[in-house]
């Protein structure tokens, strides 16, 4: 996976980055329903390659956990005060309670052997922290929800 350099920090329109990443997965998984709710154009100052890697990791994990029928992933983007918020939720299997405290640890995976390295969430956590953000997991009745927050650029 690509590693961005610290000097590649630019003004990123999260709406566009999310839309492109979702399109990539929609094409690979035409049976999955992706719904989006983007409140307005939200910009952050970040390394676009690294943030794209985080979005791809979270979205790919969501897709990997989905049922074969009525598979859904919802993506919300909104701003709370000076914080950009991305919520990625799915109606997949969810993460069993006994494993939730370990999901951001290196090499931890709930996927069957050979299907995952256990590095996606670990790397994503490090990237978001490096960008002064937070990433958290919230279990749903059916599925999972990841919330990513990043410092937003104030609109003109």
PDB file of N, CA, C and O in Angstrom, residues 48-100:
ATOM      1  N   UNK A  48      -3.888  13.161   0.951  1.00  0.00           N
ATOM      2  CA  UNK A  48      -5.026  12.501   0.291  1.00  0.00           C
ATOM      3  C   UNK A  48      -4.801  11.002   0.083  1.00  0.00           C
ATOM      4  O   UNK A  48      -5.737  10.220   0.173  1.00  0.00           O
ATOM      5  N   UNK A  49      -3.556  10.598  -0.162  1.00  0.00           N
ATOM      6  CA  UNK A  49      -3.263   9.170  -0.351  1.00  0.00           C
ATOM      7  C   UNK A  49      -3.541   8.406   0.936  1.00  0.00           C
ATOM      8  O   UNK A  49      -4.162   7.342   0.928  1.00  0.00           O
ATOM      9  N   UNK A  50      -3.115   8.969   2.057  1.00  0.00           N
ATOM     10  CA  UNK A  50      -3.317   8.286   3.340  1.00  0.00           C
ATOM     11  C   UNK A  50      -4.789   8.267   3.743  1.00  0.00           C
ATOM     12  O   UNK A  50      -5.294   7.240   4.209  1.00  0.00           O
ATOM     13  N   UNK A  51      -5.487   9.376   3.560  1.00  0.00           N
ATOM     14  CA  UNK A  51      -6.907   9.406   3.918  1.00  0.00           C
ATOM     15  C   UNK A  51      -7.689   8.468   3.004  1.00  0.00           C
ATOM     16  O   UNK A  51      -8.585   7.750   3.454  1.00  0.00           O
ATOM     17  N   UNK A  52      -7.328   8.418   1.732  1.00  0.00           N
ATOM     18  CA  UNK A  52      -7.968   7.474   0.820  1.00  0.00           C
ATOM     19  C   UNK A  52      -7.734   6.029   1.276  1.00  0.00           C
ATOM     20  O   UNK A  52      -8.631   5.193   1.211  1.00  0.00           O
ATOM     21  N   UNK A  53      -6.537   5.738   1.758  1.00  0.00           N
ATOM     22  CA  UNK A  53      -6.225   4.392   2.251  1.00  0.00           C
ATOM     23  C   UNK A  53      -7.126   4.036   3.436  1.00  0.00           C
ATOM     24  O   UNK A  53      -7.643   2.924   3.520  1.00  0.00           O
ATOM     25  N   UNK A  54      -7.329   4.990   4.342  1.00  0.00           N
ATOM     26  CA  UNK A  54      -8.210   4.759   5.490  1.00  0.00           C
ATOM     27  C   UNK A  54      -9.631   4.470   5.013  1.00  0.00           C
ATOM     28  O   UNK A  54     -10.260   3.494   5.440  1.00  0.00           O
ATOM     29  N   UNK A  55     -10.148   5.312   4.119  1.00  0.00           N
ATOM     30  CA  UNK A  55     -11.517   5.133   3.625  1.00  0.00           C
ATOM     31  C   UNK A  55     -11.667   3.792   2.926  1.00  0.00           C
ATOM     32  O   UNK A  55     -12.652   3.075   3.139  1.00  0.00           O
ATOM     33  N   UNK A  56     -10.683   3.439   2.107  1.00  0.00           N
ATOM     34  CA  UNK A  56     -10.733   2.158   1.409  1.00  0.00           C
ATOM     35  C   UNK A  56     -10.687   0.983   2.395  1.00  0.00           C
ATOM     36  O   UNK A  56     -11.441   0.018   2.247  1.00  0.00           O
ATOM     37  N   UNK A  57      -9.840   1.074   3.421  1.00  0.00           N
ATOM     38  CA  UNK A  57      -9.768   0.007   4.437  1.00  0.00           C
ATOM     39  C   UNK A  57     -11.113  -0.178   5.135  1.00  0.00           C
ATOM     40  O   UNK A  57     -11.602  -1.307   5.258  1.00  0.00           O
ATOM     41  N   UNK A  58     -11.709   0.911   5.587  1.00  0.00           N
ATOM     42  CA  UNK A  58     -12.970   0.822   6.336  1.00  0.00           C
ATOM     43  C   UNK A  58     -14.092   0.339   5.426  1.00  0.00           C
ATOM     44  O   UNK A  58     -14.873  -0.550   5.803  1.00  0.00           O
ATOM     45  N   UNK A  59     -14.186   0.894   4.229  1.00  0.00           N
ATOM     46  CA  UNK A  59     -15.239   0.477   3.300  1.00  0.00           C
ATOM     47  C   UNK A  59     -15.064  -0.977   2.861  1.00  0.00           C
ATOM     48  O   UNK A  59     -16.039  -1.722   2.756  1.00  0.00           O
ATOM     49  N   UNK A  60     -13.834  -1.392   2.625  1.00  0.00           N
ATOM     50  CA  UNK A  60     -13.585  -2.791   2.207  1.00  0.00           C
ATOM     51  C   UNK A  60     -13.935  -3.751   3.347  1.00  0.00           C
ATOM     52  O   UNK A  60     -14.533  -4.806   3.114  1.00  0.00           O
ATOM     53  N   UNK A  61     -13.595  -3.391   4.582  1.00  0.00           N
ATOM     54  CA  UNK A  61     -13.991  -4.220   5.726  1.00  0.00           C
ATOM     55  C   UNK A  61     -15.508  -4.327   5.809  1.00  0.00           C
ATOM     56  O   UNK A  61     -16.047  -5.403   6.090  1.00  0.00           O
ATOM     57  N   UNK A  62     -16.196  -3.213   5.579  1.00  0.00           N
ATOM     58  CA  UNK A  62     -17.659  -3.223   5.617  1.00  0.00           C
ATOM     59  C   UNK A  62     -18.203  -4.187   4.566  1.00  0.00           C
ATOM     60  O   UNK A  62     -19.043  -5.048   4.866  1.00  0.00           O
ATOM     61  N   UNK A  63     -17.705  -4.079   3.344  1.00  0.00           N
ATOM     62  CA  UNK A  63     -18.158  -4.944   2.256  1.00  0.00           C
ATOM     63  C   UNK A  63     -17.869  -6.411   2.568  1.00  0.00           C
ATOM     64  O   UNK A  63     -18.709  -7.286   2.338  1.00  0.00           O
ATOM     65  N   UNK A  64     -16.691  -6.685   3.133  1.00  0.00           N
ATOM     66  CA  UNK A  64     -16.311  -8.067   3.455  1.00  0.00           C
ATOM     67  C   UNK A  64     -17.225  -8.704   4.505  1.00  0.00           C
ATOM     68  O   UNK A  64     -17.329  -9.919   4.576  1.00  0.00           O
ATOM     69  N   UNK A  65     -17.872  -7.884   5.332  1.00  0.00           N
ATOM     70  CA  UNK A  65     -18.702  -8.419   6.413  1.00  0.00           C
ATOM     71  C   UNK A  65     -20.169  -8.582   6.024  1.00  0.00           C
ATOM     72  O   UNK A  65     -20.962  -9.091   6.810  1.00  0.00           O
ATOM     73  N   UNK A  66     -20.530  -8.151   4.837  1.00  0.00           N
ATOM     74  CA  UNK A  66     -21.944  -8.069   4.451  1.00  0.00           C
ATOM     75  C   UNK A  66     -22.586  -9.421   4.179  1.00  0.00           C
ATOM     76  O   UNK A  66     -21.926 -10.359   3.743  1.00  0.00           O
ATOM     77  N   UNK A  67     -23.920  -9.479   4.395  1.00  0.00           N
ATOM     78  CA  UNK A  67     -24.656 -10.686   4.017  1.00  0.00           C
ATOM     79  C   UNK A  67     -24.752 -10.764   2.491  1.00  0.00           C
ATOM     80  O   UNK A  67     -24.500  -9.779   1.792  1.00  0.00           O
ATOM     81  N   UNK A  68     -25.118 -11.921   1.968  1.00  0.00           N
ATOM     82  CA  UNK A  68     -25.204 -12.086   0.517  1.00  0.00           C
ATOM     83  C   UNK A  68     -26.445 -11.397  -0.052  1.00  0.00           C
ATOM     84  O   UNK A  68     -26.467 -11.052  -1.228  1.00  0.00           O
ATOM     85  N   UNK A  69     -27.463 -11.185   0.763  1.00  0.00           N
ATOM     86  CA  UNK A  69     -28.687 -10.512   0.307  1.00  0.00           C
ATOM     87  C   UNK A  69     -28.904  -9.231   1.104  1.00  0.00           C
ATOM     88  O   UNK A  69     -28.575  -9.164   2.275  1.00  0.00           O
ATOM     89  N   UNK A  70     -29.432  -8.229   0.428  1.00  0.00           N
ATOM     90  CA  UNK A  70     -29.736  -6.931   1.049  1.00  0.00           C
ATOM     91  C   UNK A  70     -28.507  -6.295   1.710  1.00  0.00           C
ATOM     92  O   UNK A  70     -28.578  -5.757   2.810  1.00  0.00           O
ATOM     93  N   UNK A  71     -27.395  -6.398   1.052  1.00  0.00           N
ATOM     94  CA  UNK A  71     -26.135  -5.852   1.574  1.00  0.00           C
ATOM     95  C   UNK A  71     -26.137  -4.333   1.421  1.00  0.00           C
ATOM     96  O   UNK A  71     -26.368  -3.813   0.328  1.00  0.00           O
ATOM     97  N   UNK A  72     -25.888  -3.641   2.528  1.00  0.00           N
ATOM     98  CA  UNK A  72     -25.932  -2.173   2.519  1.00  0.00           C
ATOM     99  C   UNK A  72     -24.752  -1.569   3.276  1.00  0.00           C
ATOM    100  O   UNK A  72     -24.369  -2.059   4.328  1.00  0.00           O
ATOM    101  N   UNK A  73     -24.251  -0.472   2.707  1.00  0.00           N
ATOM    102  CA  UNK A  73     -23.248   0.342   3.389  1.00  0.00           C
ATOM    103  C   UNK A  73     -23.728   1.784   3.259  1.00  0.00           C
ATOM    104  O   UNK A  73     -24.063   2.241   2.171  1.00  0.00           O
ATOM    105  N   UNK A  74     -23.797   2.475   4.393  1.00  0.00           N
ATOM    106  CA  UNK A  74     -24.195   3.890   4.351  1.00  0.00           C
ATOM    107  C   UNK A  74     -23.017   4.749   4.793  1.00  0.00           C
ATOM    108  O   UNK A  74     -22.289   4.396   5.719  1.00  0.00           O
ATOM    109  N   UNK A  75     -22.854   5.861   4.090  1.00  0.00           N
ATOM    110  CA  UNK A  75     -21.743   6.767   4.365  1.00  0.00           C
ATOM    111  C   UNK A  75     -22.308   8.164   4.580  1.00  0.00           C
ATOM    112  O   UNK A  75     -23.020   8.685   3.712  1.00  0.00           O
ATOM    113  N   UNK A  76     -22.030   8.719   5.736  1.00  0.00           N
ATOM    114  CA  UNK A  76     -22.462  10.080   6.054  1.00  0.00           C
ATOM    115  C   UNK A  76     -21.229  10.955   6.189  1.00  0.00           C
ATOM    116  O   UNK A  76     -20.217  10.523   6.747  1.00  0.00           O
ATOM    117  N   UNK A  77     -21.346  12.169   5.713  1.00  0.00           N
ATOM    118  CA  UNK A  77     -20.285  13.169   5.860  1.00  0.00           C
ATOM    119  C   UNK A  77     -20.948  14.460   6.310  1.00  0.00           C
ATOM    120  O   UNK A  77     -21.879  14.940   5.664  1.00  0.00           O
ATOM    121  N   UNK A  78     -20.490  14.969   7.429  1.00  0.00           N
ATOM    122  CA  UNK A  78     -21.044  16.218   7.941  1.00  0.00           C
ATOM    123  C   UNK A  78     -19.994  16.915   8.787  1.00  0.00           C
ATOM    124  O   UNK A  78     -18.920  16.367   9.049  1.00  0.00           O
ATOM    125  N   UNK A  79     -20.318  18.130   9.182  1.00  0.00           N
ATOM    126  CA  UNK A  79     -19.392  18.910   9.987  1.00  0.00           C
ATOM    127  C   UNK A  79     -20.059  19.278  11.303  1.00  0.00           C
ATOM    128  O   UNK A  79     -21.213  19.680  11.336  1.00  0.00           O
ATOM    129  N   UNK A  80     -19.325  19.073  12.399  1.00  0.00           N
ATOM    130  CA  UNK A  80     -19.750  19.498  13.733  1.00  0.00           C
ATOM    131  C   UNK A  80     -18.724  20.503  14.219  1.00  0.00           C
ATOM    132  O   UNK A  80     -17.565  20.140  14.442  1.00  0.00           O
ATOM    133  N   UNK A  81     -19.139  21.754  14.341  1.00  0.00           N
ATOM    134  CA  UNK A  81     -18.222  22.832  14.699  1.00  0.00           C
ATOM    135  C   UNK A  81     -17.056  22.845  13.729  1.00  0.00           C
ATOM    136  O   UNK A  81     -17.256  22.996  12.542  1.00  0.00           O
ATOM    137  N   UNK A  82     -15.832  22.628  14.214  1.00  0.00           N
ATOM    138  CA  UNK A  82     -14.655  22.651  13.324  1.00  0.00           C
ATOM    139  C   UNK A  82     -14.142  21.246  13.035  1.00  0.00           C
ATOM    140  O   UNK A  82     -12.955  21.060  12.762  1.00  0.00           O
ATOM    141  N   UNK A  83     -15.036  20.274  13.094  1.00  0.00           N
ATOM    142  CA  UNK A  83     -14.646  18.884  12.896  1.00  0.00           C
ATOM    143  C   UNK A  83     -15.416  18.251  11.741  1.00  0.00           C
ATOM    144  O   UNK A  83     -16.648  18.327  11.701  1.00  0.00           O
ATOM    145  N   UNK A  84     -14.675  17.642  10.815  1.00  0.00           N
ATOM    146  CA  UNK A  84     -15.283  16.852   9.745  1.00  0.00           C
ATOM    147  C   UNK A  84     -15.571  15.466  10.305  1.00  0.00           C
ATOM    148  O   UNK A  84     -14.714  14.876  10.985  1.00  0.00           O
ATOM    149  N   UNK A  85     -16.769  14.953  10.048  1.00  0.00           N
ATOM    150  CA  UNK A  85     -17.172  13.646  10.564  1.00  0.00           C
ATOM    151  C   UNK A  85     -17.590  12.750   9.401  1.00  0.00           C
ATOM    152  O   UNK A  85     -18.420  13.135   8.579  1.00  0.00           O
ATOM    153  N   UNK A  86     -16.993  11.561   9.360  1.00  0.00           N
ATOM    154  CA  UNK A  86     -17.358  10.541   8.375  1.00  0.00           C
ATOM    155  C   UNK A  86     -17.863   9.335   9.164  1.00  0.00           C
ATOM    156  O   UNK A  86     -17.157   8.839  10.043  1.00  0.00           O
ATOM    157  N   UNK A  87     -19.069   8.887   8.854  1.00  0.00           N
ATOM    158  CA  UNK A  87     -19.608   7.672   9.470  1.00  0.00           C
ATOM    159  C   UNK A  87     -19.831   6.641   8.375  1.00  0.00           C
ATOM    160  O   UNK A  87     -20.506   6.923   7.389  1.00  0.00           O
ATOM    161  N   UNK A  88     -19.248   5.473   8.557  1.00  0.00           N
ATOM    162  CA  UNK A  88     -19.396   4.375   7.608  1.00  0.00           C
ATOM    163  C   UNK A  88     -20.037   3.218   8.369  1.00  0.00           C
ATOM    164  O   UNK A  88     -19.436   2.658   9.288  1.00  0.00           O
ATOM    165  N   UNK A  89     -21.279   2.907   7.993  1.00  0.00           N
ATOM    166  CA  UNK A  89     -22.043   1.870   8.695  1.00  0.00           C
ATOM    167  C   UNK A  89     -22.475   0.792   7.707  1.00  0.00           C
ATOM    168  O   UNK A  89     -22.701   1.071   6.530  1.00  0.00           O
ATOM    169  N   UNK A  90     -22.580  -0.432   8.209  1.00  0.00           N
ATOM    170  CA  UNK A  90     -22.986  -1.549   7.355  1.00  0.00           C
ATOM    171  C   UNK A  90     -23.975  -2.440   8.086  1.00  0.00           C
ATOM    172  O   UNK A  90     -24.154  -2.326   9.294  1.00  0.00           O
ATOM    173  N   UNK A  91     -24.625  -3.316   7.348  1.00  0.00           N
ATOM    174  CA  UNK A  91     -25.539  -4.290   7.944  1.00  0.00           C
ATOM    175  C   UNK A  91     -24.926  -5.687   7.905  1.00  0.00           C
ATOM    176  O   UNK A  91     -25.601  -6.677   7.690  1.00  0.00           O
ATOM    177  N   UNK A  92     -23.632  -5.737   8.157  1.00  0.00           N
ATOM    178  CA  UNK A  92     -22.892  -7.001   8.141  1.00  0.00           C
ATOM    179  C   UNK A  92     -22.951  -7.746   9.468  1.00  0.00           C
ATOM    180  O   UNK A  92     -23.811  -7.487  10.306  1.00  0.00           O
ATOM    181  N   UNK A  93     -21.986  -8.642   9.641  1.00  0.00           N
ATOM    182  CA  UNK A  93     -21.960  -9.504  10.833  1.00  0.00           C
ATOM    183  C   UNK A  93     -21.643  -8.768  12.115  1.00  0.00           C
ATOM    184  O   UNK A  93     -21.906  -9.259  13.195  1.00  0.00           O
ATOM    185  N   UNK A  94     -20.985  -7.636  12.011  1.00  0.00           N
ATOM    186  CA  UNK A  94     -20.555  -6.931  13.219  1.00  0.00           C
ATOM    187  C   UNK A  94     -19.304  -7.578  13.792  1.00  0.00           C
ATOM    188  O   UNK A  94     -18.801  -8.578  13.276  1.00  0.00           O
ATOM    189  N   UNK A  95     -18.805  -6.977  14.847  1.00  0.00           N
ATOM    190  CA  UNK A  95     -17.607  -7.492  15.513  1.00  0.00           C
ATOM    191  C   UNK A  95     -18.045  -8.037  16.864  1.00  0.00           C
ATOM    192  O   UNK A  95     -18.642  -7.301  17.657  1.00  0.00           O
ATOM    193  N   UNK A  96     -17.775  -9.305  17.135  1.00  0.00           N
ATOM    194  CA  UNK A  96     -18.179  -9.879  18.422  1.00  0.00           C
ATOM    195  C   UNK A  96     -17.615  -9.069  19.599  1.00  0.00           C
ATOM    196  O   UNK A  96     -16.492  -8.558  19.542  1.00  0.00           O
ATOM    197  N   UNK A  97     -18.411  -8.939  20.647  1.00  0.00           N
ATOM    198  CA  UNK A  97     -18.070  -8.106  21.804  1.00  0.00           C
ATOM    199  C   UNK A  97     -16.689  -8.425  22.372  1.00  0.00           C
ATOM    200  O   UNK A  97     -15.946  -7.510  22.750  1.00  0.00           O
ATOM    201  N   UNK A  98     -16.320  -9.701  22.407  1.00  0.00           N
ATOM    202  CA  UNK A  98     -15.041 -10.075  23.024  1.00  0.00           C
ATOM    203  C   UNK A  98     -13.832  -9.591  22.227  1.00  0.00           C
ATOM    204  O   UNK A  98     -12.725  -9.581  22.744  1.00  0.00           O
ATOM    205  N   UNK A  99     -14.021  -9.166  20.981  1.00  0.00           N
ATOM    206  CA  UNK A  99     -12.908  -8.721  20.146  1.00  0.00           C
ATOM    207  C   UNK A  99     -12.830  -7.210  19.969  1.00  0.00           C
ATOM    208  O   UNK A  99     -11.858  -6.703  19.427  1.00  0.00           O
ATOM    209  N   UNK A 100     -13.835  -6.478  20.387  1.00  0.00           N
ATOM    210  CA  UNK A 100     -13.923  -5.045  20.087  1.00  0.00           C
ATOM    211  C   UNK A 100     -12.764  -4.229  20.638  1.00  0.00           C
ATOM    212  O   UNK A 100     -12.365  -3.244  20.022  1.00  0.00           O
TER     213      UNK A 100
END
